[in-house]
Amino acid sequence: MSGELVRSSLGSLSYDPAPESASLARLRERYGLFINGTFTNPDEHAQFASLNPATETTIATVAQATSGDVDAAVRAARRAYEDVWSTMPGAERAKYLYRVARLIQERARELAVVETLDNGKPIRESRDVDVPQAAAHFFYYAGWADKLQHAGFGEAPAPLGVAGQIIPWNFPLLMAAWKLAPALAAGNTCVLKPAETTSLSALVLAEILQQAEFPAGVVNIVTGDGNVGAALVEHPDVNKIAFTGSTEVGRAIQRRLSGTNKHLTLELGGKGANIVFDDAPLDEVVEGIVDGIFFNQGHVCCAGSRLLVQESIEEELVWRLERRVEQLRVGDPLDKNTDVGAINSAAQLARIQEISASGEVEGATRFTSSCALPEKGYWFAPTIFTNVSQSQRVAREEIFGPVLSVLSFRTPDEAVAKANNTTYGLACGVWSEKGSRTLWVAERLRAGVVWANTYNRFDPASPFGGVKESGFGREGGRHGLEGYLDV
Amino acid sequence: MVARAVDTVSRGTWMSERLDVRKTYKLVVNGAFIRSESGRSYEVVDASGAFLANVAWGSRKDVRDAVAAARAAQTKWWSTSAYNRGQVLYRLAEMAESRRDEFAALVAASEGRSSADARTIVDVAIDRVVWYAGWTDKVAQVFGGANPVAGPFFNFSLPTPSGVVGVVAPASSSLAALVDQVLAPLATGNAVVALASHERPTPALLLGELTVTADFPPGLLNVLTGTRDELAPVLCSHEDVDGVDLSGVDDEDVAPLALRCAESIKRVVRTGFNGEADSLRRLRGFLETTTVWHTVGQ
């Protein structure tokens, strides 16, 4: 077949829906808080709805914790720390964590459906990334629990005590795993605060902790709005705050903790540059760019939201990219064929719309996929801005949505300068067949993660975290223990 | 007889009471010794209250100039090989060694110590410089490494410097504390803007002077003197400062400075001066980790 024929037949291909069953989620109608090993009675709390962002229907209602509830959770964590967890041999803590890892695998399909219903992400991603990575994190850190003396922090590194952990809505279960697994392995007890719009997978995780017969109070989960997180940050008996979320909130937390003895790690926003040199294999590059910015609807702090392309290939790459983006299937997150799911909330959708509108006002050229969008739910079609200058909002602000800004460069020096021209420093990508140049660029990028000829890869053994205003501290790997040890 | 007569005429007691040549200690900024742009200076006295030296009284503009110099120097410093960085820091120890007497005299006068105690402090401080010099080419191996990820990738973590680090030295210690606070970030590839003790600044300024003969890139270590109330807030608010060591700040004074640090998410280190655990905390405190994933394939 000629190229033209291939293109036209590809263009006419359509897929029948292949939906996963929502009933696999087995959710309760109402949830209490998970404190001291048991769920509180939902009737004791004000309840708020957790919506499916793809349909705007209520999946379950969740408890709004009060500061008194947070206090009860911290007290339970303190008791568990003093009486059980800090004195338990590391090998025993390890076995509890291994149990959790296994149970996540056992309930993987259920968890994937819960995550997709609550978050709006494609089932393909929750099934292939979020849930297996969450299990892998518990597996990885389980093995550290009885080997802390070999982690490079001295012969007997001590835990910090009670850790307050506040996580975002973009990878709800995975972020819970990133926070809990290293903290527990190091011997801390935890009070976890899920994001307001995505509490459900953490509450299923609470059931898993019960199944694993975790000692009461070692992990407590308090749901609700930002006031719950604030109460946790301010609680006098919390030794450590670990936060993942926006730079704005991270800054507020650092302010609150200034002058206190509480330990803090922050994993904040980003405006990742994906740098493409003219010798890079363009087919792979296109897939990498798509993974970089449209994975998880662009709700990724390390998203490759700025494409920096060498000038000589800009035109061709943008043409290929727009053609590829036109093929992305946007819609029902439960459909196994879906590439791009629903925006997590009305508020986030409004923010994406607002910044995207500014891109047009400020003179950038907008390309938006012509894909059909469902009538109900929160949706934003994949969008690419070209003719972007560094001063425009679409090049500077974290959009946290499926919106890519394209800038160009001529020399490696210019690529590095533009990539680093941001207050953030979380992640970057480099695409080139020339290893020496890739490493040269990687050495000069001020970022916590550099992906070379790939993007958005995660692994429990790989430290993740930012520099500059993307935060401090690392999650993953041996480095991830440091934030939970008194070293 | 004649010579003696001349002596009597000129001074009378010159053998025992020579009129001393008083030194003005200047700021060390960008490898130069400058008066404060504000034109101010202040008198430093020794522990007994006797005049010790005139010292420049730095301003917020001096802090900003020092940060700009440090930023430029840091790029150069980090592009130097770890081996060479070690040599430069070791050279500082060599320079300090040859000025032991001067350091000891200043420490003794500043802190009101016996010369034997002051000598011990100086010797320990110089040995600390040697210790830190040896870290430059160990940092990557001790704090970094390869990560066994599940996939066709070679994945490694490189410790990288935070960038520009501000140091606030304690009021009481004239040399020992500052050496730890300054050398740790230098050894990990950072550039430093140090605010010396207001009351006891001269040993720190001497250390700053030695950097010029120790092949430090200009601006790598800047030493400022002045009042902490005026300068520390500027250092903590400066958006191009990546981290600060506030170990020299008392408990009751730290909160407002730390609050300023939050505005640009600065790394804040505050720890003691009690041995290796504190030194390692300082080494790690201004290190970032950059993790590189590279595809592996045929």
Tab-separated table of N, CA and C in Angstrom, chain A residues 53-56 294 297 325-326 328-333 338-343 349 352-353 366 368-383 402:
chain	number	residue	atom	x	y	z
A	53	PRO	N	-15.512	12.126	37.789
A	53	PRO	CA	-15.406	13.329	36.953
A	53	PRO	C	-15.807	13.082	35.503
A	54	ALA	N	-15.938	11.814	35.123
A	54	ALA	CA	-16.341	11.519	33.750
A	54	ALA	C	-17.857	11.588	33.581
A	55	THR	N	-18.579	11.511	34.709
A	55	THR	CA	-20.044	11.500	34.607
A	55	THR	C	-20.703	12.521	35.531
A	56	GLU	N	-19.936	13.098	36.435
A	56	GLU	CA	-20.436	14.041	37.444
A	56	GLU	C	-21.449	13.389	38.383
A	294	PHE	N	0.443	14.086	27.782
A	294	PHE	CA	-0.959	13.648	27.785
A	294	PHE	C	-1.208	12.455	28.702
A	297	GLN	N	-3.860	12.838	31.578
A	297	GLN	CA	-4.451	14.133	31.223
A	297	GLN	C	-3.524	15.307	31.534
A	325	VAL	N	-1.623	13.502	17.831
A	325	VAL	CA	-2.550	13.924	18.894
A	325	VAL	C	-3.991	13.830	18.403
A	326	GLU	N	-4.160	14.066	17.109
A	326	GLU	CA	-5.496	13.956	16.515
A	326	GLU	C	-6.040	12.527	16.665
A	328	LEU	N	-5.472	10.546	19.324
A	328	LEU	CA	-5.677	10.138	20.712
A	328	LEU	C	-7.166	9.975	20.987
A	329	ARG	N	-7.483	8.882	21.663
A	329	ARG	CA	-8.890	8.633	21.979
A	329	ARG	C	-9.206	9.229	23.347
A	330	VAL	N	-10.090	10.188	23.325
A	330	VAL	CA	-10.455	10.914	24.541
A	330	VAL	C	-11.877	10.511	24.917
A	331	GLY	N	-12.068	10.099	26.161
A	331	GLY	CA	-13.434	9.746	26.544
A	331	GLY	C	-13.463	8.817	27.734
A	332	ASP	N	-14.471	7.937	27.749
A	332	ASP	CA	-14.778	7.086	28.898
A	332	ASP	C	-13.515	6.486	29.516
A	333	PRO	N	-13.159	6.882	30.716
A	333	PRO	CA	-11.933	6.367	31.333
A	333	PRO	C	-11.975	4.857	31.565
A	338	THR	N	-9.203	3.858	25.823
A	338	THR	CA	-9.090	5.303	26.016
A	338	THR	C	-7.649	5.717	26.321
A	339	ASP	N	-7.217	6.787	25.646
A	339	ASP	CA	-5.885	7.331	25.880
A	339	ASP	C	-5.906	8.475	26.881
A	340	VAL	N	-6.906	9.332	26.764
A	340	VAL	CA	-6.974	10.512	27.616
A	340	VAL	C	-8.339	10.523	28.289
A	341	GLY	N	-8.349	10.572	29.618
A	341	GLY	CA	-9.584	10.490	30.367
A	341	GLY	C	-10.135	11.850	30.729
A	342	ALA	N	-10.845	11.873	31.870
A	342	ALA	CA	-11.520	13.098	32.293
A	342	ALA	C	-10.604	13.944	33.165
A	343	ILE	N	-10.808	15.271	33.097
A	343	ILE	CA	-10.136	16.193	34.010
A	343	ILE	C	-10.719	15.941	35.402
A	349	LEU	N	-10.540	21.957	35.668
A	349	LEU	CA	-10.908	22.246	34.280
A	349	LEU	C	-10.936	23.761	34.049
A	352	ILE	N	-7.408	25.058	33.692
A	352	ILE	CA	-6.794	24.719	32.399
A	352	ILE	C	-7.366	25.621	31.308
A	353	GLN	N	-8.682	25.821	31.361
A	353	GLN	CA	-9.326	26.675	30.353
A	353	GLN	C	-8.810	28.104	30.444
A	366	ARG	N	-2.810	28.168	18.722
A	366	ARG	CA	-3.410	27.023	19.406
A	366	ARG	C	-3.853	25.949	18.423
A	368	THR	N	-5.937	22.359	18.792
A	368	THR	CA	-6.665	21.491	19.703
A	368	THR	C	-7.235	20.334	18.918
A	369	SER	N	-7.078	19.141	19.439
A	369	SER	CA	-7.604	17.955	18.771
A	369	SER	C	-9.091	18.135	18.486
A	370	SER	N	-9.502	17.646	17.335
A	370	SER	CA	-10.903	17.790	16.957
A	370	SER	C	-11.753	16.669	17.529
A	371	CYS	N	-11.201	15.882	18.469
A	371	CYS	CA	-11.933	14.746	19.035
A	371	CYS	C	-13.258	15.194	19.645
A	372	ALA	N	-14.227	14.298	19.595
A	372	ALA	CA	-15.508	14.593	20.232
A	372	ALA	C	-15.360	14.398	21.734
A	373	LEU	N	-16.013	15.266	22.483
A	373	LEU	CA	-15.944	15.141	23.937
A	373	LEU	C	-17.326	14.744	24.473
A	374	PRO	N	-17.374	13.878	25.482
A	374	PRO	CA	-18.668	13.503	26.067
A	374	PRO	C	-19.410	14.729	26.592
A	375	GLU	N	-20.724	14.606	26.644
A	375	GLU	CA	-21.511	15.762	27.061
A	375	GLU	C	-21.407	16.019	28.555
A	376	LYS	N	-21.459	14.932	29.330
A	376	LYS	CA	-21.345	15.115	30.769
A	376	LYS	C	-19.893	14.879	31.204
A	377	GLY	N	-19.560	15.443	32.340
A	377	GLY	CA	-18.208	15.254	32.848
A	377	GLY	C	-17.309	16.431	32.526
A	378	TYR	N	-16.065	16.334	32.984
A	378	TYR	CA	-15.098	17.418	32.807
A	378	TYR	C	-14.054	16.975	31.781
A	379	TRP	N	-14.014	17.692	30.687
A	379	TRP	CA	-13.149	17.254	29.585
A	379	TRP	C	-12.376	18.415	29.006
A	380	PHE	N	-11.189	18.103	28.544
A	380	PHE	CA	-10.394	19.112	27.842
A	380	PHE	C	-9.621	18.396	26.743
A	381	ALA	N	-9.870	18.802	25.507
A	381	ALA	CA	-9.219	18.122	24.383
A	381	ALA	C	-7.728	18.451	24.360
A	382	PRO	N	-6.905	17.450	24.017
A	382	PRO	CA	-5.455	17.683	23.940
A	382	PRO	C	-5.124	18.898	23.078
A	383	THR	N	-4.239	19.727	23.610
A	383	THR	CA	-3.984	21.032	22.997
A	383	THR	C	-2.485	21.297	22.924
A	402	PRO	N	-3.775	18.723	29.839
A	402	PRO	CA	-3.235	18.218	28.567
A	402	PRO	C	-2.920	19.342	27.585
